[in-house]
Amino acid sequence: MNSTFKLFPIAIFFPLLLTAQDTLPEPHRNQYVATDPETVFFVGEFFRGYSVNNSSWENYSQLGFGLDFNWFVLPFLIIGGEYSLMGGNLKGEDINNTGAVKGITSHYLGLHLGYYHAFNKEWNLHTLAGFGEVNNVNRAPDSRFTENGNSLMLRSELGYRFDKTGAIFIKATLRWDRMDIDTPPVLDDYFNKHSLLLLGFGVRLHLQNPDG
């Protein structure tokens, strides 16, 4: 085959190759791509809690903060861990339902599985579900005692990214705490089953791994 026939296929397919490359979508600058995968992000948050059901938590104020670690298994799938601390002081002086417990400090430690979706370069949604352990430290005038239990959590965060590293978000969390407290049957739900709505905001620190 002479050089003319060798150049003819190149002349035909080279423009098509360039056209195909031009049609490839540009990746979002705040998202991971195959050559620049995102690996982890850290979260710091503040929140206020509200008791959804009729439980002993409704007698206490609820303010807290949390720290999260998240690792991308896939570009959209995340596993991670969370620690949060929530404090509450007795509202008013009526102790008929709570006894002499004036304040509670609640520690939550758990694992979660999450879904991360970017709507565009800035806005994104992070939804996750988790399971953990709860440790409540109760403070009375002359005593201090702890209660343990398990917790299920479902959370959704709407975030805004300034760049690849920094982001802020607002969040809503539903948390179901199931404690292990010996009570009369009529008070079991009141002291052992807590449904909490946690509303808050926070910041994220996204870390990149350019070398994959």
Short mmCIF file of N, CA, C and O in Angstrom, two decimals, residues 55-129:
data_model
loop_
_atom_site.label_atom_id
_atom_site.label_comp_id
_atom_site.label_asym_id
_atom_site.label_seq_id
_atom_site.Cartn_x
_atom_site.Cartn_y
_atom_site.Cartn_z
N SER A 55 -41.38 11.74 75.31
CA SER A 55 -40.34 11.05 76.05
C SER A 55 -39.70 12.02 77.04
O SER A 55 -39.98 13.22 77.02
N SER A 56 -38.83 11.49 77.88
CA SER A 56 -38.22 12.32 78.92
C SER A 56 -37.34 13.43 78.34
O SER A 56 -37.12 14.45 79.00
N TRP A 57 -36.85 13.26 77.10
CA TRP A 57 -36.00 14.30 76.50
C TRP A 57 -36.76 15.61 76.29
O TRP A 57 -36.15 16.66 76.19
N GLU A 58 -38.10 15.55 76.19
CA GLU A 58 -38.84 16.78 75.94
C GLU A 58 -38.76 17.76 77.11
O GLU A 58 -39.09 18.93 76.96
N ASN A 59 -38.29 17.30 78.25
CA ASN A 59 -38.15 18.17 79.42
C ASN A 59 -36.80 18.87 79.49
O ASN A 59 -36.56 19.63 80.42
N TYR A 60 -35.93 18.61 78.49
CA TYR A 60 -34.58 19.16 78.52
C TYR A 60 -34.27 19.92 77.24
O TYR A 60 -34.72 19.55 76.15
N SER A 61 -33.48 20.98 77.38
CA SER A 61 -32.95 21.66 76.19
C SER A 61 -31.95 20.73 75.52
O SER A 61 -31.35 19.88 76.17
N GLN A 62 -31.77 20.92 74.21
CA GLN A 62 -30.90 20.00 73.47
C GLN A 62 -30.02 20.79 72.51
O GLN A 62 -30.50 21.28 71.48
N LEU A 63 -28.75 20.91 72.83
CA LEU A 63 -27.76 21.55 71.98
C LEU A 63 -26.55 20.65 71.87
O LEU A 63 -26.15 20.01 72.86
N GLY A 64 -25.94 20.59 70.68
CA GLY A 64 -24.81 19.69 70.54
C GLY A 64 -23.91 20.02 69.37
O GLY A 64 -24.16 20.95 68.60
N PHE A 65 -22.84 19.24 69.26
CA PHE A 65 -21.92 19.35 68.14
C PHE A 65 -21.46 17.94 67.76
O PHE A 65 -21.56 16.99 68.56
N GLY A 66 -20.97 17.80 66.54
CA GLY A 66 -20.53 16.49 66.08
C GLY A 66 -19.33 16.58 65.17
O GLY A 66 -19.05 17.63 64.57
N LEU A 67 -18.61 15.47 65.05
CA LEU A 67 -17.46 15.34 64.17
C LEU A 67 -17.64 14.07 63.35
O LEU A 67 -17.95 13.01 63.90
N ASP A 68 -17.45 14.19 62.02
CA ASP A 68 -17.63 13.05 61.12
C ASP A 68 -16.36 12.80 60.32
O ASP A 68 -15.62 13.73 60.00
N PHE A 69 -16.16 11.53 59.97
CA PHE A 69 -15.15 11.14 58.99
C PHE A 69 -15.85 10.35 57.90
O PHE A 69 -16.65 9.45 58.19
N ASN A 70 -15.57 10.67 56.63
CA ASN A 70 -16.24 10.02 55.50
C ASN A 70 -15.21 9.62 54.46
O ASN A 70 -14.33 10.41 54.09
N TRP A 71 -15.35 8.39 53.96
CA TRP A 71 -14.42 7.84 52.96
C TRP A 71 -15.22 7.37 51.75
O TRP A 71 -16.20 6.65 51.88
N PHE A 72 -14.79 7.81 50.55
CA PHE A 72 -15.46 7.44 49.32
C PHE A 72 -15.05 6.03 48.89
O PHE A 72 -13.91 5.80 48.49
N VAL A 73 -15.99 5.10 48.95
CA VAL A 73 -15.78 3.77 48.41
C VAL A 73 -15.92 3.81 46.89
O VAL A 73 -15.16 3.19 46.15
N LEU A 74 -16.92 4.55 46.43
CA LEU A 74 -17.18 4.84 45.02
C LEU A 74 -17.38 6.35 44.92
O LEU A 74 -17.55 7.02 45.95
N PRO A 75 -17.40 6.91 43.71
CA PRO A 75 -17.60 8.36 43.60
C PRO A 75 -18.88 8.88 44.24
O PRO A 75 -18.99 10.06 44.51
N PHE A 76 -19.85 8.00 44.45
CA PHE A 76 -21.12 8.42 45.04
C PHE A 76 -21.43 7.74 46.37
O PHE A 76 -22.37 8.12 47.06
N LEU A 77 -20.65 6.71 46.75
CA LEU A 77 -20.92 5.91 47.93
C LEU A 77 -19.88 6.16 49.01
O LEU A 77 -18.68 6.11 48.74
N ILE A 78 -20.35 6.40 50.23
CA ILE A 78 -19.48 6.80 51.32
C ILE A 78 -19.74 5.92 52.54
O ILE A 78 -20.89 5.61 52.85
N ILE A 79 -18.67 5.52 53.23
CA ILE A 79 -18.79 4.94 54.55
C ILE A 79 -18.03 5.84 55.51
O ILE A 79 -17.08 6.53 55.13
N GLY A 80 -18.45 5.86 56.76
CA GLY A 80 -17.79 6.75 57.70
C GLY A 80 -18.20 6.50 59.13
O GLY A 80 -18.94 5.56 59.44
N GLY A 81 -17.73 7.38 59.99
CA GLY A 81 -18.02 7.30 61.41
C GLY A 81 -18.33 8.67 61.96
O GLY A 81 -17.94 9.70 61.39
N GLU A 82 -19.05 8.70 63.07
CA GLU A 82 -19.47 9.97 63.67
C GLU A 82 -19.41 9.89 65.19
O GLU A 82 -19.75 8.86 65.80
N TYR A 83 -18.97 11.00 65.78
CA TYR A 83 -19.11 11.19 67.22
C TYR A 83 -19.85 12.50 67.45
O TYR A 83 -19.51 13.52 66.82
N SER A 84 -20.86 12.47 68.30
CA SER A 84 -21.56 13.71 68.64
C SER A 84 -21.84 13.75 70.13
O SER A 84 -21.98 12.71 70.79
N LEU A 85 -21.93 14.95 70.62
CA LEU A 85 -22.22 15.19 72.04
C LEU A 85 -23.37 16.17 72.12
O LEU A 85 -23.35 17.22 71.46
N MET A 86 -24.38 15.83 72.89
CA MET A 86 -25.54 16.70 73.06
C MET A 86 -25.79 16.90 74.55
O MET A 86 -25.84 15.93 75.32
N GLY A 87 -25.95 18.14 74.95
CA GLY A 87 -26.20 18.46 76.34
C GLY A 87 -27.58 19.03 76.54
O GLY A 87 -28.12 19.73 75.66
N GLY A 88 -28.19 18.73 77.67
CA GLY A 88 -29.51 19.25 77.96
C GLY A 88 -29.67 19.57 79.43
O GLY A 88 -29.25 18.80 80.30
N ASN A 89 -30.27 20.72 79.71
CA ASN A 89 -30.59 21.11 81.08
C ASN A 89 -32.10 21.10 81.27
O ASN A 89 -32.87 21.37 80.33
N LEU A 90 -32.55 20.78 82.47
CA LEU A 90 -33.97 20.68 82.76
C LEU A 90 -34.66 22.02 82.52
O LEU A 90 -34.20 23.07 82.98
N LYS A 91 -35.77 21.97 81.79
CA LYS A 91 -36.57 23.16 81.55
C LYS A 91 -37.48 23.38 82.76
O LYS A 91 -38.29 22.52 83.09
N GLY A 92 -37.38 24.52 83.41
CA GLY A 92 -38.19 24.78 84.59
C GLY A 92 -37.71 23.97 85.77
O GLY A 92 -36.61 23.42 85.79
N GLU A 93 -38.56 23.87 86.79
CA GLU A 93 -38.18 23.19 88.02
C GLU A 93 -39.09 22.00 88.33
O GLU A 93 -38.99 21.40 89.39
N ASP A 94 -39.97 21.64 87.40
CA ASP A 94 -40.89 20.53 87.64
C ASP A 94 -40.15 19.21 87.44
O ASP A 94 -39.72 18.89 86.33
N ILE A 95 -40.01 18.44 88.52
CA ILE A 95 -39.28 17.17 88.43
C ILE A 95 -40.21 15.98 88.60
O ILE A 95 -39.76 14.87 88.88
N ASN A 96 -41.52 16.19 88.43
CA ASN A 96 -42.46 15.10 88.61
C ASN A 96 -42.21 13.96 87.62
O ASN A 96 -42.40 12.78 87.95
N ASN A 97 -41.81 14.30 86.40
CA ASN A 97 -41.61 13.28 85.37
C ASN A 97 -40.16 12.80 85.26
O ASN A 97 -39.91 11.73 84.73
N THR A 98 -39.23 13.60 85.72
CA THR A 98 -37.82 13.28 85.51
C THR A 98 -37.07 12.93 86.78
O THR A 98 -35.91 12.51 86.70
N GLY A 99 -37.68 13.10 87.92
CA GLY A 99 -36.94 12.91 89.15
C GLY A 99 -36.01 14.10 89.38
O GLY A 99 -36.26 15.21 88.90
N ALA A 100 -34.93 13.86 90.08
CA ALA A 100 -34.02 14.96 90.43
C ALA A 100 -32.93 15.20 89.39
O ALA A 100 -31.97 15.92 89.66
N VAL A 101 -33.05 14.60 88.21
CA VAL A 101 -32.03 14.77 87.17
C VAL A 101 -32.14 16.18 86.60
O VAL A 101 -33.13 16.55 85.97
N LYS A 102 -31.11 16.98 86.82
CA LYS A 102 -31.11 18.37 86.37
C LYS A 102 -30.52 18.54 84.97
O LYS A 102 -30.80 19.53 84.30
N GLY A 103 -29.68 17.61 84.55
CA GLY A 103 -29.05 17.74 83.24
C GLY A 103 -28.61 16.40 82.69
O GLY A 103 -28.38 15.43 83.43
N ILE A 104 -28.50 16.33 81.37
CA ILE A 104 -28.08 15.11 80.68
C ILE A 104 -27.01 15.47 79.65
O ILE A 104 -27.14 16.46 78.93
N THR A 105 -25.97 14.65 79.58
CA THR A 105 -24.98 14.75 78.50
C THR A 105 -25.03 13.45 77.72
O THR A 105 -24.78 12.37 78.26
N SER A 106 -25.37 13.56 76.44
CA SER A 106 -25.57 12.37 75.60
C SER A 106 -24.41 12.23 74.62
O SER A 106 -24.13 13.14 73.83
N HIS A 107 -23.75 11.07 74.65
CA HIS A 107 -22.65 10.76 73.74
C HIS A 107 -23.14 9.75 72.70
O HIS A 107 -23.69 8.70 73.07
N TYR A 108 -22.93 10.06 71.43
CA TYR A 108 -23.29 9.14 70.34
C TYR A 108 -22.03 8.79 69.56
O TYR A 108 -21.27 9.67 69.17
N LEU A 109 -21.83 7.50 69.31
CA LEU A 109 -20.70 7.02 68.51
C LEU A 109 -21.23 5.96 67.56
O LEU A 109 -21.79 4.94 67.99
N GLY A 110 -21.08 6.20 66.25
CA GLY A 110 -21.66 5.26 65.30
C GLY A 110 -20.99 5.24 63.94
O GLY A 110 -20.08 6.03 63.66
N LEU A 111 -21.44 4.32 63.10
CA LEU A 111 -20.99 4.16 61.72
C LEU A 111 -22.14 4.48 60.78
O LEU A 111 -23.31 4.31 61.15
N HIS A 112 -21.82 4.91 59.56
CA HIS A 112 -22.88 5.23 58.62
C HIS A 112 -22.46 4.91 57.19
O HIS A 112 -21.28 4.80 56.86
N LEU A 113 -23.49 4.79 56.34
CA LEU A 113 -23.35 4.57 54.91
C LEU A 113 -24.08 5.72 54.22
O LEU A 113 -25.23 6.03 54.57
N GLY A 114 -23.41 6.37 53.25
CA GLY A 114 -23.98 7.57 52.67
C GLY A 114 -23.95 7.61 51.16
O GLY A 114 -23.19 6.88 50.50
N TYR A 115 -24.80 8.49 50.61
CA TYR A 115 -24.88 8.73 49.17
C TYR A 115 -24.59 10.22 48.94
O TYR A 115 -25.22 11.08 49.55
N TYR A 116 -23.63 10.50 48.06
CA TYR A 116 -23.23 11.88 47.76
C TYR A 116 -23.58 12.19 46.30
O TYR A 116 -23.16 11.47 45.40
N HIS A 117 -24.34 13.27 46.10
CA HIS A 117 -24.75 13.65 44.74
C HIS A 117 -24.54 15.15 44.55
O HIS A 117 -24.99 15.95 45.36
N ALA A 118 -23.83 15.51 43.49
CA ALA A 118 -23.63 16.92 43.15
C ALA A 118 -24.64 17.33 42.09
O ALA A 118 -24.72 16.73 41.02
N PHE A 119 -25.42 18.38 42.39
CA PHE A 119 -26.36 18.91 41.41
C PHE A 119 -25.64 19.71 40.33
O PHE A 119 -26.00 19.70 39.17
N ASN A 120 -24.62 20.44 40.75
CA ASN A 120 -23.79 21.24 39.84
C ASN A 120 -22.45 21.47 40.52
O ASN A 120 -22.09 20.75 41.44
N LYS A 121 -21.72 22.48 40.09
CA LYS A 121 -20.38 22.70 40.63
C LYS A 121 -20.39 23.08 42.10
O LYS A 121 -19.41 22.83 42.80
N GLU A 122 -21.46 23.70 42.56
CA GLU A 122 -21.48 24.19 43.94
C GLU A 122 -22.40 23.39 44.86
O GLU A 122 -22.02 23.06 45.98
N TRP A 123 -23.62 23.10 44.41
CA TRP A 123 -24.62 22.51 45.29
C TRP A 123 -24.57 20.98 45.26
O TRP A 123 -24.39 20.38 44.20
N ASN A 124 -24.76 20.37 46.44
CA ASN A 124 -24.71 18.93 46.54
C ASN A 124 -25.61 18.43 47.67
O ASN A 124 -25.99 19.21 48.56
N LEU A 125 -25.92 17.16 47.62
CA LEU A 125 -26.76 16.52 48.63
C LEU A 125 -26.01 15.31 49.19
O LEU A 125 -25.50 14.48 48.42
N HIS A 126 -25.96 15.22 50.50
CA HIS A 126 -25.33 14.08 51.17
C HIS A 126 -26.38 13.46 52.09
O HIS A 126 -26.80 14.08 53.07
N THR A 127 -26.81 12.24 51.78
CA THR A 127 -27.80 11.53 52.57
C THR A 127 -27.16 10.28 53.14
O THR A 127 -26.45 9.56 52.44
N LEU A 128 -27.41 10.02 54.43
CA LEU A 128 -26.77 8.88 55.06
C LEU A 128 -27.64 8.25 56.13
O LEU A 128 -28.54 8.90 56.68
N ALA A 129 -27.39 6.99 56.38
CA ALA A 129 -28.07 6.24 57.43
C ALA A 129 -27.01 5.57 58.29
O ALA A 129 -25.99 5.10 57.78
#
